[in-house]
């Protein structure tokens, strides 16, 4: 109605400005000025449902070609970020299978047609994963554009009555600890019982540069690297006071173990 009104008034008044405005409105309504960079549109994206025995999280994107001709589509994956907790987002753990960090040709999307592409993140712990993956899309040499696929693999049939005390306790298996190395692809392989959460293993160098001298050890119960504190044995000062010969060989290793036992008190954390 607006277009018809403008056209009628333009013909009567011979107002070329009004006529030009009317023409622009008509052309825009016909799609003549559609952004050529958006002929391929993402009309749907997310993740497929994940079941109890699923071994992968499948991400999908539906591409729609709104143009009158076919278009070659290329895609390059960016980073994937997992939201472990509200204040814990890790963008180093998740990588998609079989997709190199370069543009990959997906093939043609025919005119006025849709195609769905899928990407897999293989993991035995595919449920209860929340995060996003970014992609860069290219069509027929036009400027690249980005799209983010958000995913949440929390099952629809989640038992709300099951509440585990830790983030990395398996809700599907009576809150038993997960296998941290598998769930986090080796990046958080230590399970802390007190928090029920997987942590990165503390880096630990237990030998000096000569490769022989032992300088510390990894405490696998506390996930810290402990540096030995070298000191004389208990009889050292007795030898000094009695003016007797001081033994040249001192069992420092034994003294260290005695110093730290039974609960590794006052140990020095050198993992930082």
PDB file of N, CA and C in Angstrom, residues 133-238:
ATOM      1  N   UNK A 133      31.888 -23.294  19.515  1.00  0.00           N
ATOM      2  CA  UNK A 133      32.969 -23.409  18.533  1.00  0.00           C
ATOM      3  C   UNK A 133      32.760 -22.346  17.467  1.00  0.00           C
ATOM      4  N   UNK A 134      33.837 -21.714  17.048  1.00  0.00           N
ATOM      5  CA  UNK A 134      33.744 -20.678  16.019  1.00  0.00           C
ATOM      6  C   UNK A 134      34.214 -21.227  14.676  1.00  0.00           C
ATOM      7  N   UNK A 135      33.619 -20.735  13.612  1.00  0.00           N
ATOM      8  CA  UNK A 135      33.961 -21.141  12.254  1.00  0.00           C
ATOM      9  C   UNK A 135      34.052 -19.902  11.367  1.00  0.00           C
ATOM     10  N   UNK A 136      34.914 -19.978  10.369  1.00  0.00           N
ATOM     11  CA  UNK A 136      35.000 -18.930   9.353  1.00  0.00           C
ATOM     12  C   UNK A 136      34.534 -19.532   8.036  1.00  0.00           C
ATOM     13  N   UNK A 137      33.640 -18.843   7.349  1.00  0.00           N
ATOM     14  CA  UNK A 137      33.014 -19.364   6.139  1.00  0.00           C
ATOM     15  C   UNK A 137      33.366 -18.473   4.955  1.00  0.00           C
ATOM     16  N   UNK A 138      33.619 -19.101   3.829  1.00  0.00           N
ATOM     17  CA  UNK A 138      33.980 -18.380   2.604  1.00  0.00           C
ATOM     18  C   UNK A 138      33.141 -18.927   1.453  1.00  0.00           C
ATOM     19  N   UNK A 139      32.637 -18.034   0.619  1.00  0.00           N
ATOM     20  CA  UNK A 139      31.832 -18.445  -0.534  1.00  0.00           C
ATOM     21  C   UNK A 139      32.312 -17.732  -1.784  1.00  0.00           C
ATOM     22  N   UNK A 140      32.785 -18.487  -2.752  1.00  0.00           N
ATOM     23  CA  UNK A 140      33.162 -17.964  -4.067  1.00  0.00           C
ATOM     24  C   UNK A 140      34.068 -16.736  -4.002  1.00  0.00           C
ATOM     25  N   UNK A 141      35.021 -16.751  -3.085  1.00  0.00           N
ATOM     26  CA  UNK A 141      35.977 -15.665  -3.005  1.00  0.00           C
ATOM     27  C   UNK A 141      35.460 -14.395  -2.380  1.00  0.00           C
ATOM     28  N   UNK A 142      34.243 -14.398  -1.866  1.00  0.00           N
ATOM     29  CA  UNK A 142      33.696 -13.205  -1.218  1.00  0.00           C
ATOM     30  C   UNK A 142      34.312 -13.055   0.175  1.00  0.00           C
ATOM     31  N   UNK A 143      34.163 -11.885   0.779  1.00  0.00           N
ATOM     32  CA  UNK A 143      34.748 -11.677   2.110  1.00  0.00           C
ATOM     33  C   UNK A 143      34.321 -12.756   3.106  1.00  0.00           C
ATOM     34  N   UNK A 144      35.275 -13.205   3.915  1.00  0.00           N
ATOM     35  CA  UNK A 144      34.990 -14.238   4.909  1.00  0.00           C
ATOM     36  C   UNK A 144      34.053 -13.697   5.988  1.00  0.00           C
ATOM     37  N   UNK A 145      33.313 -14.578   6.580  1.00  0.00           N
ATOM     38  CA  UNK A 145      32.463 -14.195   7.695  1.00  0.00           C
ATOM     39  C   UNK A 145      32.443 -15.321   8.712  1.00  0.00           C
ATOM     40  N   UNK A 146      32.159 -14.965   9.946  1.00  0.00           N
ATOM     41  CA  UNK A 146      32.286 -15.912  11.060  1.00  0.00           C
ATOM     42  C   UNK A 146      30.920 -16.312  11.598  1.00  0.00           C
ATOM     43  N   UNK A 147      30.882 -17.514  12.141  1.00  0.00           N
ATOM     44  CA  UNK A 147      29.673 -17.998  12.804  1.00  0.00           C
ATOM     45  C   UNK A 147      30.083 -18.824  14.020  1.00  0.00           C
ATOM     46  N   UNK A 148      29.363 -18.661  15.099  1.00  0.00           N
ATOM     47  CA  UNK A 148      29.633 -19.397  16.331  1.00  0.00           C
ATOM     48  C   UNK A 148      28.522 -20.410  16.580  1.00  0.00           C
ATOM     49  N   UNK A 149      28.927 -21.658  16.778  1.00  0.00           N
ATOM     50  CA  UNK A 149      27.971 -22.722  17.096  1.00  0.00           C
ATOM     51  C   UNK A 149      27.969 -22.929  18.609  1.00  0.00           C
ATOM     52  N   UNK A 150      26.864 -22.644  19.241  1.00  0.00           N
ATOM     53  CA  UNK A 150      26.717 -22.889  20.677  1.00  0.00           C
ATOM     54  C   UNK A 150      26.170 -24.295  20.897  1.00  0.00           C
ATOM     55  N   UNK A 151      26.681 -24.962  21.915  1.00  0.00           N
ATOM     56  CA  UNK A 151      26.207 -26.315  22.188  1.00  0.00           C
ATOM     57  C   UNK A 151      25.969 -26.519  23.678  1.00  0.00           C
ATOM     58  N   UNK A 152      25.052 -27.405  23.968  1.00  0.00           N
ATOM     59  CA  UNK A 152      24.743 -27.809  25.339  1.00  0.00           C
ATOM     60  C   UNK A 152      24.213 -29.237  25.267  1.00  0.00           C
ATOM     61  N   UNK A 153      25.038 -30.185  25.694  1.00  0.00           N
ATOM     62  CA  UNK A 153      24.662 -31.596  25.565  1.00  0.00           C
ATOM     63  C   UNK A 153      24.059 -32.169  26.840  1.00  0.00           C
ATOM     64  N   UNK A 154      23.529 -31.286  27.689  1.00  0.00           N
ATOM     65  CA  UNK A 154      22.789 -31.772  28.851  1.00  0.00           C
ATOM     66  C   UNK A 154      21.545 -32.501  28.352  1.00  0.00           C
ATOM     67  N   UNK A 155      21.344 -33.752  28.722  1.00  0.00           N
ATOM     68  CA  UNK A 155      20.231 -34.530  28.157  1.00  0.00           C
ATOM     69  C   UNK A 155      18.875 -34.010  28.606  1.00  0.00           C
ATOM     70  N   UNK A 156      17.899 -34.177  27.717  1.00  0.00           N
ATOM     71  CA  UNK A 156      16.534 -33.756  28.047  1.00  0.00           C
ATOM     72  C   UNK A 156      15.943 -34.590  29.174  1.00  0.00           C
ATOM     73  N   UNK A 157      16.399 -35.840  29.268  1.00  0.00           N
ATOM     74  CA  UNK A 157      15.862 -36.734  30.303  1.00  0.00           C
ATOM     75  C   UNK A 157      16.726 -36.736  31.562  1.00  0.00           C
ATOM     76  N   UNK A 158      17.445 -35.640  31.790  1.00  0.00           N
ATOM     77  CA  UNK A 158      18.316 -35.548  32.964  1.00  0.00           C
ATOM     78  C   UNK A 158      17.515 -35.767  34.244  1.00  0.00           C
ATOM     79  N   UNK A 159      18.065 -36.595  35.100  1.00  0.00           N
ATOM     80  CA  UNK A 159      17.428 -36.859  36.390  1.00  0.00           C
ATOM     81  C   UNK A 159      17.784 -35.717  37.344  1.00  0.00           C
ATOM     82  N   UNK A 160      16.822 -34.857  37.602  1.00  0.00           N
ATOM     83  CA  UNK A 160      17.064 -33.692  38.452  1.00  0.00           C
ATOM     84  C   UNK A 160      17.339 -34.085  39.902  1.00  0.00           C
ATOM     85  N   UNK A 161      16.992 -35.309  40.264  1.00  0.00           N
ATOM     86  CA  UNK A 161      17.198 -35.745  41.642  1.00  0.00           C
ATOM     87  C   UNK A 161      18.643 -36.144  41.916  1.00  0.00           C
ATOM     88  N   UNK A 162      19.410 -36.394  40.849  1.00  0.00           N
ATOM     89  CA  UNK A 162      20.811 -36.775  41.019  1.00  0.00           C
ATOM     90  C   UNK A 162      21.653 -35.510  41.116  1.00  0.00           C
ATOM     91  N   UNK A 163      22.245 -35.289  42.252  1.00  0.00           N
ATOM     92  CA  UNK A 163      23.081 -34.111  42.460  1.00  0.00           C
ATOM     93  C   UNK A 163      24.418 -34.564  43.029  1.00  0.00           C
ATOM     94  N   UNK A 164      25.471 -34.375  42.253  1.00  0.00           N
ATOM     95  CA  UNK A 164      26.819 -34.737  42.694  1.00  0.00           C
ATOM     96  C   UNK A 164      27.484 -33.527  43.333  1.00  0.00           C
ATOM     97  N   UNK A 165      28.382 -33.780  44.255  1.00  0.00           N
ATOM     98  CA  UNK A 165      29.040 -32.687  44.970  1.00  0.00           C
ATOM     99  C   UNK A 165      30.161 -32.058  44.162  1.00  0.00           C
ATOM    100  N   UNK A 166      30.677 -32.773  43.153  1.00  0.00           N
ATOM    101  CA  UNK A 166      31.784 -32.253  42.356  1.00  0.00           C
ATOM    102  C   UNK A 166      31.444 -32.196  40.878  1.00  0.00           C
ATOM    103  N   UNK A 167      32.074 -31.274  40.163  1.00  0.00           N
ATOM    104  CA  UNK A 167      31.805 -31.100  38.740  1.00  0.00           C
ATOM    105  C   UNK A 167      32.209 -32.319  37.923  1.00  0.00           C
ATOM    106  N   UNK A 168      33.225 -33.027  38.370  1.00  0.00           N
ATOM    107  CA  UNK A 168      33.733 -34.164  37.611  1.00  0.00           C
ATOM    108  C   UNK A 168      33.385 -35.496  38.266  1.00  0.00           C
ATOM    109  N   UNK A 169      32.227 -35.516  38.862  1.00  0.00           N
ATOM    110  CA  UNK A 169      31.645 -36.773  39.320  1.00  0.00           C
ATOM    111  C   UNK A 169      30.533 -37.134  38.343  1.00  0.00           C
ATOM    112  N   UNK A 170      30.553 -38.357  37.863  1.00  0.00           N
ATOM    113  CA  UNK A 170      29.681 -38.789  36.774  1.00  0.00           C
ATOM    114  C   UNK A 170      28.236 -38.962  37.248  1.00  0.00           C
ATOM    115  N   UNK A 171      27.364 -38.100  36.783  1.00  0.00           N
ATOM    116  CA  UNK A 171      25.953 -38.156  37.172  1.00  0.00           C
ATOM    117  C   UNK A 171      25.242 -39.387  36.613  1.00  0.00           C
ATOM    118  N   UNK A 172      25.797 -39.950  35.560  1.00  0.00           N
ATOM    119  CA  UNK A 172      25.192 -41.147  34.963  1.00  0.00           C
ATOM    120  C   UNK A 172      25.654 -42.429  35.643  1.00  0.00           C
ATOM    121  N   UNK A 173      26.637 -42.321  36.536  1.00  0.00           N
ATOM    122  CA  UNK A 173      27.196 -43.516  37.180  1.00  0.00           C
ATOM    123  C   UNK A 173      27.349 -43.300  38.686  1.00  0.00           C
ATOM    124  N   UNK A 174      26.264 -42.876  39.294  1.00  0.00           N
ATOM    125  CA  UNK A 174      26.186 -42.739  40.756  1.00  0.00           C
ATOM    126  C   UNK A 174      27.263 -41.828  41.328  1.00  0.00           C
ATOM    127  N   UNK A 175      27.614 -40.793  40.593  1.00  0.00           N
ATOM    128  CA  UNK A 175      28.555 -39.769  41.065  1.00  0.00           C
ATOM    129  C   UNK A 175      29.961 -40.309  41.320  1.00  0.00           C
ATOM    130  N   UNK A 176      30.332 -41.371  40.644  1.00  0.00           N
ATOM    131  CA  UNK A 176      31.712 -41.855  40.744  1.00  0.00           C
ATOM    132  C   UNK A 176      32.624 -40.923  39.955  1.00  0.00           C
ATOM    133  N   UNK A 177      33.908 -40.834  40.325  1.00  0.00           N
ATOM    134  CA  UNK A 177      34.825 -39.941  39.610  1.00  0.00           C
ATOM    135  C   UNK A 177      34.967 -40.332  38.142  1.00  0.00           C
ATOM    136  N   UNK A 178      35.056 -39.329  37.281  1.00  0.00           N
ATOM    137  CA  UNK A 178      35.304 -39.590  35.866  1.00  0.00           C
ATOM    138  C   UNK A 178      36.777 -39.937  35.676  1.00  0.00           C
ATOM    139  N   UNK A 179      37.113 -40.435  34.502  1.00  0.00           N
ATOM    140  CA  UNK A 179      38.517 -40.616  34.138  1.00  0.00           C
ATOM    141  C   UNK A 179      38.986 -39.279  33.581  1.00  0.00           C
ATOM    142  N   UNK A 180      39.704 -38.523  34.399  1.00  0.00           N
ATOM    143  CA  UNK A 180      40.076 -37.153  34.041  1.00  0.00           C
ATOM    144  C   UNK A 180      40.887 -37.086  32.751  1.00  0.00           C
ATOM    145  N   UNK A 181      41.807 -38.027  32.570  1.00  0.00           N
ATOM    146  CA  UNK A 181      42.668 -38.009  31.385  1.00  0.00           C
ATOM    147  C   UNK A 181      41.850 -38.155  30.112  1.00  0.00           C
ATOM    148  N   UNK A 182      40.802 -38.972  30.166  1.00  0.00           N
ATOM    149  CA  UNK A 182      39.949 -39.168  28.990  1.00  0.00           C
ATOM    150  C   UNK A 182      39.023 -37.972  28.791  1.00  0.00           C
ATOM    151  N   UNK A 183      38.390 -37.523  29.844  1.00  0.00           N
ATOM    152  CA  UNK A 183      37.413 -36.446  29.708  1.00  0.00           C
ATOM    153  C   UNK A 183      38.046 -35.162  29.202  1.00  0.00           C
ATOM    154  N   UNK A 184      39.257 -34.868  29.675  1.00  0.00           N
ATOM    155  CA  UNK A 184      39.898 -33.602  29.313  1.00  0.00           C
ATOM    156  C   UNK A 184      41.105 -33.781  28.402  1.00  0.00           C
ATOM    157  N   UNK A 185      41.169 -34.924  27.715  1.00  0.00           N
ATOM    158  CA  UNK A 185      42.194 -35.162  26.695  1.00  0.00           C
ATOM    159  C   UNK A 185      43.609 -34.957  27.226  1.00  0.00           C
ATOM    160  N   UNK A 186      43.843 -35.347  28.485  1.00  0.00           N
ATOM    161  CA  UNK A 186      45.173 -35.264  29.063  1.00  0.00           C
ATOM    162  C   UNK A 186      45.560 -33.909  29.616  1.00  0.00           C
ATOM    163  N   UNK A 187      44.690 -32.932  29.546  1.00  0.00           N
ATOM    164  CA  UNK A 187      45.035 -31.590  30.016  1.00  0.00           C
ATOM    165  C   UNK A 187      44.652 -31.358  31.478  1.00  0.00           C
ATOM    166  N   UNK A 188      43.789 -32.210  32.029  1.00  0.00           N
ATOM    167  CA  UNK A 188      43.417 -32.116  33.445  1.00  0.00           C
ATOM    168  C   UNK A 188      43.312 -33.541  33.973  1.00  0.00           C
ATOM    169  N   UNK A 189      44.436 -34.135  34.277  1.00  0.00           N
ATOM    170  CA  UNK A 189      44.476 -35.574  34.566  1.00  0.00           C
ATOM    171  C   UNK A 189      44.490 -35.913  36.049  1.00  0.00           C
ATOM    172  N   UNK A 190      44.505 -34.921  36.918  1.00  0.00           N
ATOM    173  CA  UNK A 190      44.523 -35.187  38.361  1.00  0.00           C
ATOM    174  C   UNK A 190      43.129 -34.959  38.938  1.00  0.00           C
ATOM    175  N   UNK A 191      42.624 -35.961  39.637  1.00  0.00           N
ATOM    176  CA  UNK A 191      41.320 -35.839  40.278  1.00  0.00           C
ATOM    177  C   UNK A 191      41.504 -35.541  41.760  1.00  0.00           C
ATOM    178  N   UNK A 192      40.997 -34.389  42.182  1.00  0.00           N
ATOM    179  CA  UNK A 192      41.097 -34.015  43.595  1.00  0.00           C
ATOM    180  C   UNK A 192      39.826 -34.441  44.322  1.00  0.00           C
ATOM    181  N   UNK A 193      39.999 -35.340  45.275  1.00  0.00           N
ATOM    182  CA  UNK A 193      38.854 -35.911  45.978  1.00  0.00           C
ATOM    183  C   UNK A 193      38.081 -34.855  46.764  1.00  0.00           C
ATOM    184  N   UNK A 194      38.810 -33.886  47.342  1.00  0.00           N
ATOM    185  CA  UNK A 194      38.149 -32.907  48.197  1.00  0.00           C
ATOM    186  C   UNK A 194      37.150 -32.045  47.427  1.00  0.00           C
ATOM    187  N   UNK A 195      37.447 -31.757  46.163  1.00  0.00           N
ATOM    188  CA  UNK A 195      36.581 -30.881  45.372  1.00  0.00           C
ATOM    189  C   UNK A 195      35.768 -31.630  44.321  1.00  0.00           C
ATOM    190  N   UNK A 196      36.161 -32.878  44.042  1.00  0.00           N
ATOM    191  CA  UNK A 196      35.478 -33.622  42.993  1.00  0.00           C
ATOM    192  C   UNK A 196      35.687 -33.024  41.624  1.00  0.00           C
ATOM    193  N   UNK A 197      36.873 -32.466  41.407  1.00  0.00           N
ATOM    194  CA  UNK A 197      37.161 -31.772  40.154  1.00  0.00           C
ATOM    195  C   UNK A 197      38.517 -32.190  39.605  1.00  0.00           C
ATOM    196  N   UNK A 198      38.605 -32.260  38.285  1.00  0.00           N
ATOM    197  CA  UNK A 198      39.872 -32.584  37.622  1.00  0.00           C
ATOM    198  C   UNK A 198      40.729 -31.326  37.492  1.00  0.00           C
ATOM    199  N   UNK A 199      42.044 -31.504  37.669  1.00  0.00           N
ATOM    200  CA  UNK A 199      42.972 -30.384  37.608  1.00  0.00           C
ATOM    201  C   UNK A 199      44.149 -30.730  36.699  1.00  0.00           C
ATOM    202  N   UNK A 200      44.815 -29.711  36.148  1.00  0.00           N
ATOM    203  CA  UNK A 200      46.053 -29.983  35.411  1.00  0.00           C
ATOM    204  C   UNK A 200      47.109 -30.553  36.349  1.00  0.00           C
ATOM    205  N   UNK A 201      47.889 -31.493  35.862  1.00  0.00           N
ATOM    206  CA  UNK A 201      48.963 -32.073  36.669  1.00  0.00           C
ATOM    207  C   UNK A 201      50.068 -31.037  36.837  1.00  0.00           C
ATOM    208  N   UNK A 202      50.536 -30.875  38.075  1.00  0.00           N
ATOM    209  CA  UNK A 202      51.579 -29.894  38.346  1.00  0.00           C
ATOM    210  C   UNK A 202      52.876 -30.284  37.641  1.00  0.00           C
ATOM    211  N   UNK A 203      53.520 -29.352  36.945  1.00  0.00           N
ATOM    212  CA  UNK A 203      54.816 -29.659  36.328  1.00  0.00           C
ATOM    213  C   UNK A 203      55.854 -29.933  37.401  1.00  0.00           C
ATOM    214  N   UNK A 204      56.697 -30.917  37.177  1.00  0.00           N
ATOM    215  CA  UNK A 204      57.640 -31.303  38.224  1.00  0.00           C
ATOM    216  C   UNK A 204      58.938 -31.819  37.620  1.00  0.00           C
ATOM    217  N   UNK A 205      60.034 -31.146  37.939  1.00  0.00           N
ATOM    218  CA  UNK A 205      61.369 -31.598  37.545  1.00  0.00           C
ATOM    219  C   UNK A 205      62.055 -32.137  38.801  1.00  0.00           C
ATOM    220  N   UNK A 206      62.301 -33.435  38.822  1.00  0.00           N
ATOM    221  CA  UNK A 206      62.800 -34.082  40.035  1.00  0.00           C
ATOM    222  C   UNK A 206      64.307 -34.280  40.046  1.00  0.00           C
ATOM    223  N   UNK A 207      64.992 -33.883  38.983  1.00  0.00           N
ATOM    224  CA  UNK A 207      66.450 -34.041  38.938  1.00  0.00           C
ATOM    225  C   UNK A 207      67.117 -32.738  38.529  1.00  0.00           C
ATOM    226  N   UNK A 208      68.362 -32.598  38.971  1.00  0.00           N
ATOM    227  CA  UNK A 208      69.144 -31.423  38.628  1.00  0.00           C
ATOM    228  C   UNK A 208      69.591 -31.508  37.169  1.00  0.00           C
ATOM    229  N   UNK A 209      70.315 -30.488  36.723  1.00  0.00           N
ATOM    230  CA  UNK A 209      70.758 -30.450  35.331  1.00  0.00           C
ATOM    231  C   UNK A 209      71.696 -31.592  34.984  1.00  0.00           C
ATOM    232  N   UNK A 210      72.381 -32.152  35.998  1.00  0.00           N
ATOM    233  CA  UNK A 210      73.292 -33.258  35.705  1.00  0.00           C
ATOM    234  C   UNK A 210      72.551 -34.560  35.417  1.00  0.00           C
ATOM    235  N   UNK A 211      71.233 -34.561  35.635  1.00  0.00           N
ATOM    236  CA  UNK A 211      70.436 -35.738  35.358  1.00  0.00           C
ATOM    237  C   UNK A 211      70.567 -36.835  36.394  1.00  0.00           C
ATOM    238  N   UNK A 212      71.352 -36.607  37.426  1.00  0.00           N
ATOM    239  CA  UNK A 212      71.598 -37.632  38.444  1.00  0.00           C
ATOM    240  C   UNK A 212      71.060 -37.206  39.806  1.00  0.00           C
ATOM    241  N   UNK A 213      71.409 -36.004  40.216  1.00  0.00           N
ATOM    242  CA  UNK A 213      71.030 -35.523  41.539  1.00  0.00           C
ATOM    243  C   UNK A 213      69.517 -35.359  41.646  1.00  0.00           C
ATOM    244  N   UNK A 214      68.941 -36.002  42.651  1.00  0.00           N
ATOM    245  CA  UNK A 214      67.504 -35.905  42.883  1.00  0.00           C
ATOM    246  C   UNK A 214      67.215 -34.637  43.679  1.00  0.00           C
ATOM    247  N   UNK A 215      66.361 -33.794  43.147  1.00  0.00           N
ATOM    248  CA  UNK A 215      66.069 -32.515  43.787  1.00  0.00           C
ATOM    249  C   UNK A 215      64.665 -32.437  44.381  1.00  0.00           C
ATOM    250  N   UNK A 216      63.824 -33.407  44.081  1.00  0.00           N
ATOM    251  CA  UNK A 216      62.464 -33.366  44.608  1.00  0.00           C
ATOM    252  C   UNK A 216      61.654 -34.531  44.085  1.00  0.00           C
ATOM    253  N   UNK A 217      60.360 -34.475  44.309  1.00  0.00           N
ATOM    254  CA  UNK A 217      59.496 -35.553  43.841  1.00  0.00           C
ATOM    255  C   UNK A 217      58.078 -35.012  43.641  1.00  0.00           C
ATOM    256  N   UNK A 218      57.314 -35.747  42.842  1.00  0.00           N
ATOM    257  CA  UNK A 218      55.921 -35.375  42.602  1.00  0.00           C
ATOM    258  C   UNK A 218      55.033 -36.062  43.629  1.00  0.00           C
ATOM    259  N   UNK A 219      54.275 -35.286  44.357  1.00  0.00           N
ATOM    260  CA  UNK A 219      53.346 -35.824  45.343  1.00  0.00           C
ATOM    261  C   UNK A 219      52.022 -36.113  44.635  1.00  0.00           C
ATOM    262  N   UNK A 220      51.790 -37.378  44.313  1.00  0.00           N
ATOM    263  CA  UNK A 220      50.617 -37.754  43.529  1.00  0.00           C
ATOM    264  C   UNK A 220      49.320 -37.678  44.322  1.00  0.00           C
ATOM    265  N   UNK A 221      49.407 -37.526  45.650  1.00  0.00           N
ATOM    266  CA  UNK A 221      48.194 -37.386  46.449  1.00  0.00           C
ATOM    267  C   UNK A 221      47.730 -35.931  46.530  1.00  0.00           C
ATOM    268  N   UNK A 222      48.672 -35.002  46.461  1.00  0.00           N
ATOM    269  CA  UNK A 222      48.339 -33.585  46.594  1.00  0.00           C
ATOM    270  C   UNK A 222      48.507 -32.808  45.292  1.00  0.00           C
ATOM    271  N   UNK A 223      49.070 -33.456  44.249  1.00  0.00           N
ATOM    272  CA  UNK A 223      49.281 -32.814  42.953  1.00  0.00           C
ATOM    273  C   UNK A 223      50.164 -31.573  43.069  1.00  0.00           C
ATOM    274  N   UNK A 224      51.283 -31.736  43.756  1.00  0.00           N
ATOM    275  CA  UNK A 224      52.276 -30.666  43.846  1.00  0.00           C
ATOM    276  C   UNK A 224      53.662 -31.261  43.660  1.00  0.00           C
ATOM    277  N   UNK A 225      54.589 -30.408  43.320  1.00  0.00           N
ATOM    278  CA  UNK A 225      55.982 -30.821  43.195  1.00  0.00           C
ATOM    279  C   UNK A 225      56.720 -30.365  44.447  1.00  0.00           C
ATOM    280  N   UNK A 226      57.297 -31.306  45.146  1.00  0.00           N
ATOM    281  CA  UNK A 226      57.958 -31.016  46.420  1.00  0.00           C
ATOM    282  C   UNK A 226      59.466 -30.986  46.218  1.00  0.00           C
ATOM    283  N   UNK A 227      60.080 -29.935  46.667  1.00  0.00           N
ATOM    284  CA  UNK A 227      61.529 -29.794  46.564  1.00  0.00           C
ATOM    285  C   UNK A 227      62.169 -30.222  47.879  1.00  0.00           C
ATOM    286  N   UNK A 228      63.192 -31.054  47.770  1.00  0.00           N
ATOM    287  CA  UNK A 228      63.882 -31.508  48.975  1.00  0.00           C
ATOM    288  C   UNK A 228      64.564 -30.346  49.681  1.00  0.00           C
ATOM    289  N   UNK A 229      64.528 -30.381  51.030  1.00  0.00           N
ATOM    290  CA  UNK A 229      65.259 -29.427  51.854  1.00  0.00           C
ATOM    291  C   UNK A 229      66.448 -30.165  52.447  1.00  0.00           C
ATOM    292  N   UNK A 230      67.608 -29.873  51.945  1.00  0.00           N
ATOM    293  CA  UNK A 230      68.797 -30.615  52.366  1.00  0.00           C
ATOM    294  C   UNK A 230      69.314 -30.080  53.698  1.00  0.00           C
ATOM    295  N   UNK A 231      69.535 -30.991  54.661  1.00  0.00           N
ATOM    296  CA  UNK A 231      70.065 -30.598  55.969  1.00  0.00           C
ATOM    297  C   UNK A 231      70.799 -31.791  56.574  1.00  0.00           C
ATOM    298  N   UNK A 232      71.536 -31.513  57.664  1.00  0.00           N
ATOM    299  CA  UNK A 232      72.335 -32.553  58.307  1.00  0.00           C
ATOM    300  C   UNK A 232      71.434 -33.492  59.106  1.00  0.00           C
ATOM    301  N   UNK A 233      71.957 -34.671  59.415  1.00  0.00           N
ATOM    302  CA  UNK A 233      71.154 -35.632  60.163  1.00  0.00           C
ATOM    303  C   UNK A 233      71.077 -35.245  61.638  1.00  0.00           C
ATOM    304  N   UNK A 234      70.285 -35.987  62.402  1.00  0.00           N
ATOM    305  CA  UNK A 234      70.018 -35.636  63.796  1.00  0.00           C
ATOM    306  C   UNK A 234      71.266 -35.682  64.673  1.00  0.00           C
ATOM    307  N   UNK A 235      72.280 -36.444  64.296  1.00  0.00           N
ATOM    308  CA  UNK A 235      73.479 -36.604  65.129  1.00  0.00           C
ATOM    309  C   UNK A 235      74.559 -35.570  64.828  1.00  0.00           C
ATOM    310  N   UNK A 236      74.290 -34.657  63.885  1.00  0.00           N
ATOM    311  CA  UNK A 236      75.331 -33.726  63.463  1.00  0.00           C
ATOM    312  C   UNK A 236      75.830 -32.877  64.628  1.00  0.00           C
ATOM    313  N   UNK A 237      74.900 -32.240  65.365  1.00  0.00           N
ATOM    314  CA  UNK A 237      75.317 -31.339  66.429  1.00  0.00           C
ATOM    315  C   UNK A 237      75.896 -32.098  67.620  1.00  0.00           C
ATOM    316  N   UNK A 238      75.503 -33.366  67.811  1.00  0.00           N
ATOM    317  CA  UNK A 238      76.112 -34.170  68.867  1.00  0.00           C
ATOM    318  C   UNK A 238      77.592 -34.370  68.580  1.00  0.00           C
TER     319      UNK A 238
END
